[in-house]
mmCIF file with all atom_site columns, C-alpha atoms in Angstrom:
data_model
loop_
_atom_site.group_PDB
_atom_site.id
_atom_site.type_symbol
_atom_site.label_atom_id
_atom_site.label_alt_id
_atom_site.label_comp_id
_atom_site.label_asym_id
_atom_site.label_entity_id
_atom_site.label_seq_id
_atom_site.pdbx_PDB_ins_code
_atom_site.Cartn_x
_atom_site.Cartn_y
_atom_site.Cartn_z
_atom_site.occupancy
_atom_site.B_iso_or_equiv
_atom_site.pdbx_formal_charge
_atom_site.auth_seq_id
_atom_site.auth_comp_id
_atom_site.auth_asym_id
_atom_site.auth_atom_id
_atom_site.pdbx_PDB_model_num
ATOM 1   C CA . UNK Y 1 1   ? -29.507 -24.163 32.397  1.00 0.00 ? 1   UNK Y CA 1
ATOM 2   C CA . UNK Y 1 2   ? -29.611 -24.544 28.752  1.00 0.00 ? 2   UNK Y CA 1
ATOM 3   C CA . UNK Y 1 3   ? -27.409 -21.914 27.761  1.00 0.00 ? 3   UNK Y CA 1
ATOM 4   C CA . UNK Y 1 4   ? -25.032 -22.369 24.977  1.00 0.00 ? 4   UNK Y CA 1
ATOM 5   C CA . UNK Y 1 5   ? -22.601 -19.663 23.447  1.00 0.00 ? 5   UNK Y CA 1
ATOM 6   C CA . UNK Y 1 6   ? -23.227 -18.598 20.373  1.00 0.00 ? 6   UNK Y CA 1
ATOM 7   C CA . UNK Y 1 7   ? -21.020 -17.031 17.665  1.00 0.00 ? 7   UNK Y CA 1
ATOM 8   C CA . UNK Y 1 8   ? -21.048 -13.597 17.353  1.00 0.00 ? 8   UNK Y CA 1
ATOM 9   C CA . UNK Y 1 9   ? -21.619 -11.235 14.849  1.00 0.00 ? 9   UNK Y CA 1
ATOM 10  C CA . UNK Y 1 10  ? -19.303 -9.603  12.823  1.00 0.00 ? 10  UNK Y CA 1
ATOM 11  C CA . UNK Y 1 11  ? -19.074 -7.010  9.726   1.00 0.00 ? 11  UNK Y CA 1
ATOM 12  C CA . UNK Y 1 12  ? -17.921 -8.409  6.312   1.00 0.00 ? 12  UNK Y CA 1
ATOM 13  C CA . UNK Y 1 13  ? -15.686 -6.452  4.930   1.00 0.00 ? 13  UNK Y CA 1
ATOM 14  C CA . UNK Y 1 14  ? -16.362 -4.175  1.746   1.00 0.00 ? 14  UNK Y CA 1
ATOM 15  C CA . UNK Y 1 15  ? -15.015 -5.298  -1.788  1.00 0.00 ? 15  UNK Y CA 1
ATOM 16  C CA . UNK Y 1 16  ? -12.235 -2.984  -2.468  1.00 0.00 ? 16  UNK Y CA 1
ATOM 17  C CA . UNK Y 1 17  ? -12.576 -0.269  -4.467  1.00 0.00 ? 17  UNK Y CA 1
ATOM 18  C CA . UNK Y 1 18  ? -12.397 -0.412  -8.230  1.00 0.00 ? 18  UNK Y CA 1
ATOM 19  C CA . UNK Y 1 19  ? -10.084 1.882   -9.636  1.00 0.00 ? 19  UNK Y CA 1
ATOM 20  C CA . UNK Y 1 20  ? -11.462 1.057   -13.138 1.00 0.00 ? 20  UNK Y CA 1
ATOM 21  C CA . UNK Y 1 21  ? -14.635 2.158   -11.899 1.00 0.00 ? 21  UNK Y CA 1
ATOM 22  C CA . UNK Y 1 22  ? -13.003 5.636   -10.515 1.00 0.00 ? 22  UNK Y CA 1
ATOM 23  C CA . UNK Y 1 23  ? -10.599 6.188   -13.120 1.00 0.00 ? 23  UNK Y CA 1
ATOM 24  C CA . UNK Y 1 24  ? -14.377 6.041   -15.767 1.00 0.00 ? 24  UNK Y CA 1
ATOM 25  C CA . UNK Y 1 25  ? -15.792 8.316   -13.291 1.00 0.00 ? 25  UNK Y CA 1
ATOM 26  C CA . UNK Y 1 26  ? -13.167 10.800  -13.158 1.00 0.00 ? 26  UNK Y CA 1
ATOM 27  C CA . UNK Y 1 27  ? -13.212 10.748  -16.928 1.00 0.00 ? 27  UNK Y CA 1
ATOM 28  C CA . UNK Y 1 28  ? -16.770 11.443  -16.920 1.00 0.00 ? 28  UNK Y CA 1
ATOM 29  C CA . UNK Y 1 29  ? -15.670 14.527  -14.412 1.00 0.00 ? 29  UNK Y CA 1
ATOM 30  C CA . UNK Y 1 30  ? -13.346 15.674  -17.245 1.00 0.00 ? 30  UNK Y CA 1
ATOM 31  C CA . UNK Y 1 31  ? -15.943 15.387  -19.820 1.00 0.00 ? 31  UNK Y CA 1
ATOM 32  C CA . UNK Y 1 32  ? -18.676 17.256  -17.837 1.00 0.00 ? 32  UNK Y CA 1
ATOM 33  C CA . UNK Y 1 33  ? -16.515 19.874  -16.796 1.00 0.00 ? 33  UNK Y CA 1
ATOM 34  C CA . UNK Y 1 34  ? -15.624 20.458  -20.578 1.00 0.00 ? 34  UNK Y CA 1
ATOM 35  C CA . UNK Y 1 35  ? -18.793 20.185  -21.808 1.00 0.00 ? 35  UNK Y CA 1
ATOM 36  C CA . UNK Y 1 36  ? -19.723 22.992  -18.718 1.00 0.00 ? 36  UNK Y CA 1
ATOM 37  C CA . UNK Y 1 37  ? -17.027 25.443  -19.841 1.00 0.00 ? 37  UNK Y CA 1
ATOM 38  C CA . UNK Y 1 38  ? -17.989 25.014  -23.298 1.00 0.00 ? 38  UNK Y CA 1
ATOM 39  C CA . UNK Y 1 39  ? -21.740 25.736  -22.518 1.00 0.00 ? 39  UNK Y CA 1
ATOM 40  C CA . UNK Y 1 40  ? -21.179 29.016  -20.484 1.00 0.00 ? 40  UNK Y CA 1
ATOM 41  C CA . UNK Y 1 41  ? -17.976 29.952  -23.368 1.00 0.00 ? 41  UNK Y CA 1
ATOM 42  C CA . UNK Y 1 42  ? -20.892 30.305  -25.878 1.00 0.00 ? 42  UNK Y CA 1
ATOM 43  C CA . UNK Y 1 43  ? -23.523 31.673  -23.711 1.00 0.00 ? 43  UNK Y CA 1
ATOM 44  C CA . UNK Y 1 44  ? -26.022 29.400  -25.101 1.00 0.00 ? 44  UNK Y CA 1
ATOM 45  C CA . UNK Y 1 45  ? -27.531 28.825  -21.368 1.00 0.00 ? 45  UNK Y CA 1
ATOM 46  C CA . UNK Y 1 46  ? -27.889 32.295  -19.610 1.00 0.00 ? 46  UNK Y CA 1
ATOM 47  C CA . UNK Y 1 47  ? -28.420 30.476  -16.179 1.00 0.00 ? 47  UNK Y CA 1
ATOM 48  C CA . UNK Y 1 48  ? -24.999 29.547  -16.223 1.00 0.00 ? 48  UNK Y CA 1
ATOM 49  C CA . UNK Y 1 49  ? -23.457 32.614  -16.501 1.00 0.00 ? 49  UNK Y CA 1
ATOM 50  C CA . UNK Y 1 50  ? -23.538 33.588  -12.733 1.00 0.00 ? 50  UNK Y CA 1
ATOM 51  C CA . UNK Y 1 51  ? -20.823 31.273  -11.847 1.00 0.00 ? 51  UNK Y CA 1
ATOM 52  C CA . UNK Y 1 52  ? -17.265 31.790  -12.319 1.00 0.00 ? 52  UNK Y CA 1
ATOM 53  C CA . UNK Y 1 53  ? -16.261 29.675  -15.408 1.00 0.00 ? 53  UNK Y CA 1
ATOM 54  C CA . UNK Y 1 54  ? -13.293 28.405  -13.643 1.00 0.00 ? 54  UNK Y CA 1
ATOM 55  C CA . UNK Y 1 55  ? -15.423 26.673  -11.186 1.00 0.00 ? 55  UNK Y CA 1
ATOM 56  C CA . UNK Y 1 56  ? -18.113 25.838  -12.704 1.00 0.00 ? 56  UNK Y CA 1
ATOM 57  C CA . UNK Y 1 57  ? -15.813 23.673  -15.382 1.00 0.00 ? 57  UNK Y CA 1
ATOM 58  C CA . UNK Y 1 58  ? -13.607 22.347  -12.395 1.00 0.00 ? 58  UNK Y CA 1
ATOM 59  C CA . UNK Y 1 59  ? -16.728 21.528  -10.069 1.00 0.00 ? 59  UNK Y CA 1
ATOM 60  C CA . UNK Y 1 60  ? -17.354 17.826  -11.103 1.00 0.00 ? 60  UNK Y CA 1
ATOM 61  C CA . UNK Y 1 61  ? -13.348 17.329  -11.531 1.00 0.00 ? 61  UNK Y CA 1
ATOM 62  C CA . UNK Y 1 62  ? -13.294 18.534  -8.196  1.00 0.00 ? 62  UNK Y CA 1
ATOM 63  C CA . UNK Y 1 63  ? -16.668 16.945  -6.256  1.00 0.00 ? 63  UNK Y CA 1
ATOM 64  C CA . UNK Y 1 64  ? -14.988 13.450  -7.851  1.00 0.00 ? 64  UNK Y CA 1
ATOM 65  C CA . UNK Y 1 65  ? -11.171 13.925  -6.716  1.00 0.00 ? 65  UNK Y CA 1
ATOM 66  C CA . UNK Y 1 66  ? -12.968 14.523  -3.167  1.00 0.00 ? 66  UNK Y CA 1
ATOM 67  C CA . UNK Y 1 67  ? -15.288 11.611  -3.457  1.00 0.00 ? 67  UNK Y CA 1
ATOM 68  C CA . UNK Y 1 68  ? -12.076 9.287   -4.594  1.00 0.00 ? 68  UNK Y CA 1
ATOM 69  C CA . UNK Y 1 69  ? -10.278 10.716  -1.682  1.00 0.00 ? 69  UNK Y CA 1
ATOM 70  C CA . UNK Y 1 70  ? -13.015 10.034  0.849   1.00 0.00 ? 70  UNK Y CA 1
ATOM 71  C CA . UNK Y 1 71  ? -14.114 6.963   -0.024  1.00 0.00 ? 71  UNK Y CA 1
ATOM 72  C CA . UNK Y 1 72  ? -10.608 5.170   -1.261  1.00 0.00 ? 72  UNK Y CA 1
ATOM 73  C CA . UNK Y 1 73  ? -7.946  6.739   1.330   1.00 0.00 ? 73  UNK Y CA 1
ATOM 74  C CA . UNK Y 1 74  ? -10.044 7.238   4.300   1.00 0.00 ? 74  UNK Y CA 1
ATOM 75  C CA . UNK Y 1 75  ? -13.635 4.975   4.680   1.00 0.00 ? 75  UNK Y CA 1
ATOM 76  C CA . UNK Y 1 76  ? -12.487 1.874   3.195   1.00 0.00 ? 76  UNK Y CA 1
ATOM 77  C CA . UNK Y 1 77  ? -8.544  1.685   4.792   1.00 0.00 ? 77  UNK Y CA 1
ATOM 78  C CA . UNK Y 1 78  ? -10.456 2.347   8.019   1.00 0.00 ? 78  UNK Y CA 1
ATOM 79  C CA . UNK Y 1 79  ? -13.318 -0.743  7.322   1.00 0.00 ? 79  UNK Y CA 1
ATOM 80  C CA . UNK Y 1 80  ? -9.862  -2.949  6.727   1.00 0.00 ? 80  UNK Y CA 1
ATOM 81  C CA . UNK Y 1 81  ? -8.357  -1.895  9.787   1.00 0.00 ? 81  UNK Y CA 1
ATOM 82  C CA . UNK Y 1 82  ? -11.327 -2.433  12.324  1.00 0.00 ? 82  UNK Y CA 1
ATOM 83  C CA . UNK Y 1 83  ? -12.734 -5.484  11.079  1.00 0.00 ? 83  UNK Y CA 1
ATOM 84  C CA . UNK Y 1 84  ? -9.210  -7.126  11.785  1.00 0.00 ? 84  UNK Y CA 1
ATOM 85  C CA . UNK Y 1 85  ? -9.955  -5.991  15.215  1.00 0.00 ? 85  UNK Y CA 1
ATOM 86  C CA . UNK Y 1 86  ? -13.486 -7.300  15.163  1.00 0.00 ? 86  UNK Y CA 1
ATOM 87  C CA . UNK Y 1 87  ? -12.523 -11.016 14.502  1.00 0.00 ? 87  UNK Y CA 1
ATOM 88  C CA . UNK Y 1 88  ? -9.823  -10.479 17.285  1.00 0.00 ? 88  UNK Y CA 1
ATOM 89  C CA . UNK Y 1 89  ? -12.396 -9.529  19.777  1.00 0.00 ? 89  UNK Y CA 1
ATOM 90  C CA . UNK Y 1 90  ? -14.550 -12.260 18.802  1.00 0.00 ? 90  UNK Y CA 1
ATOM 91  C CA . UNK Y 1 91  ? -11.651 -14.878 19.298  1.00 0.00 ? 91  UNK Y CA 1
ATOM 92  C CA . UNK Y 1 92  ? -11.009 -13.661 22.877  1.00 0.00 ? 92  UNK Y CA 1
ATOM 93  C CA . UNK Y 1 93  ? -14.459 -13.326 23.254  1.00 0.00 ? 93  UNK Y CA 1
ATOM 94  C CA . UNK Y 1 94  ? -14.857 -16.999 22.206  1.00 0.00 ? 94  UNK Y CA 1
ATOM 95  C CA . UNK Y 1 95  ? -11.576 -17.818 24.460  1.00 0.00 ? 95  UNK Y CA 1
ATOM 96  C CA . UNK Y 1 96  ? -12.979 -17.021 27.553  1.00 0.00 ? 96  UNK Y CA 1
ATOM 97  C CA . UNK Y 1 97  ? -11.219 -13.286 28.822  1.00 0.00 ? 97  UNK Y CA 1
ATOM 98  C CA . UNK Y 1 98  ? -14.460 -11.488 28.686  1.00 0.00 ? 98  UNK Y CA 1
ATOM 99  C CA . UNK Y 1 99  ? -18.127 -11.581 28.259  1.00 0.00 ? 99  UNK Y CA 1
ATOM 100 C CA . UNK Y 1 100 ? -20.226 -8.767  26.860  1.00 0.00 ? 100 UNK Y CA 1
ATOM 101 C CA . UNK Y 1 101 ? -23.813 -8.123  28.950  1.00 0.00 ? 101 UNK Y CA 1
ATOM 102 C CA . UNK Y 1 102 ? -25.866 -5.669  27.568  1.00 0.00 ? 102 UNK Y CA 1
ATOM 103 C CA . UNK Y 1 103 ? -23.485 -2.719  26.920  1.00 0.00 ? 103 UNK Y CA 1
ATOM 104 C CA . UNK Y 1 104 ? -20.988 -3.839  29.715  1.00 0.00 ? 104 UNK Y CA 1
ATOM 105 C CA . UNK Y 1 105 ? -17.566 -5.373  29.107  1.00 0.00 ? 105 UNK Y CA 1
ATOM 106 C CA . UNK Y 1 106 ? -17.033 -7.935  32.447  1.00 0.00 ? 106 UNK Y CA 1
ATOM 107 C CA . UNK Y 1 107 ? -13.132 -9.008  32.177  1.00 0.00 ? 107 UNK Y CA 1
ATOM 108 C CA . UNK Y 1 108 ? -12.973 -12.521 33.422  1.00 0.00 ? 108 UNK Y CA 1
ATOM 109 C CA . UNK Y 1 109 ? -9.114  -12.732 33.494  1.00 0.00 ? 109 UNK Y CA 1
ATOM 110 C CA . UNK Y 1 110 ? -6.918  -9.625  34.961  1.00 0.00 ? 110 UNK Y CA 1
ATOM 111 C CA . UNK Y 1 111 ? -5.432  -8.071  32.373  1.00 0.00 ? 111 UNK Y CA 1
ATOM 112 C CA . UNK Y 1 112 ? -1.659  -8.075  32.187  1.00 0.00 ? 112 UNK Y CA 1
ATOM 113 C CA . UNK Y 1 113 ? 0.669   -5.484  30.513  1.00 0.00 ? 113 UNK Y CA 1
ATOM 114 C CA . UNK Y 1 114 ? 4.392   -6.545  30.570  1.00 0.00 ? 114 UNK Y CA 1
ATOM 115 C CA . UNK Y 1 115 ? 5.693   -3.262  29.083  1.00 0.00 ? 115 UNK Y CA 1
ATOM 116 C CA . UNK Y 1 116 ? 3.672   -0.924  30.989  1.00 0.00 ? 116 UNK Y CA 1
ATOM 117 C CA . UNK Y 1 117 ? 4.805   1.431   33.671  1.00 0.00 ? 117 UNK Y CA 1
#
């Protein structure tokens, strides 16, 4: 048969996030927020004067410390944790202890757990 193993496929992993970039955007937040409070202070746009004025000046301070928190402490630590597991897959993959058909893992070697009980 003329079947040859191929190398698999594996994620890159995301450029790390700029904390220049976050520390503008937060900035930004700040200026917004300001420029928010300011706006309904004066009542010079009657549309704005439903909303509390506390949270309509923290609201963009706030929607970027949650974006910053999402996307620097949780989505991007857990890209640089799995695709450290990826590449170790791949390597026993490569190695010869399993072989992936479809969406079935077939173990070629027993496993063996030294520690186990």
């Amino acid at each position: 048969m003329g079947w040859e193993r191929t190398k698999g496929t594996t994620m890159e992993l995301p450029p790390e996030p700029s904390f220049t970039g976050w520390l503008l955007a937060g900035g930004s937040a700040a200026v917004v927020g300001t420029f928010l409070f300011i706006l309904h202070a004066s009542g010079m746009v009657r549309a704005l004067a439903v909303f509390n004025i506390w949270w309509l000046a923290s609201s963009p301070v706030l929607g970027w410390f949650f974006l910053f928190i999402y996307f620097c402490e949780i989505e991007w630590p857990y890209y640089a944790l799995i695709i450290p597991i990826s590449v170790i897959f791949q390597k026993m993959l490569f190695v010869g202890y399993f072989t992936v058909q479809g969406k079935t893992i077939i173990l070629l070697q027993p496993l063996k757990c030294d520690g186990c009980h």
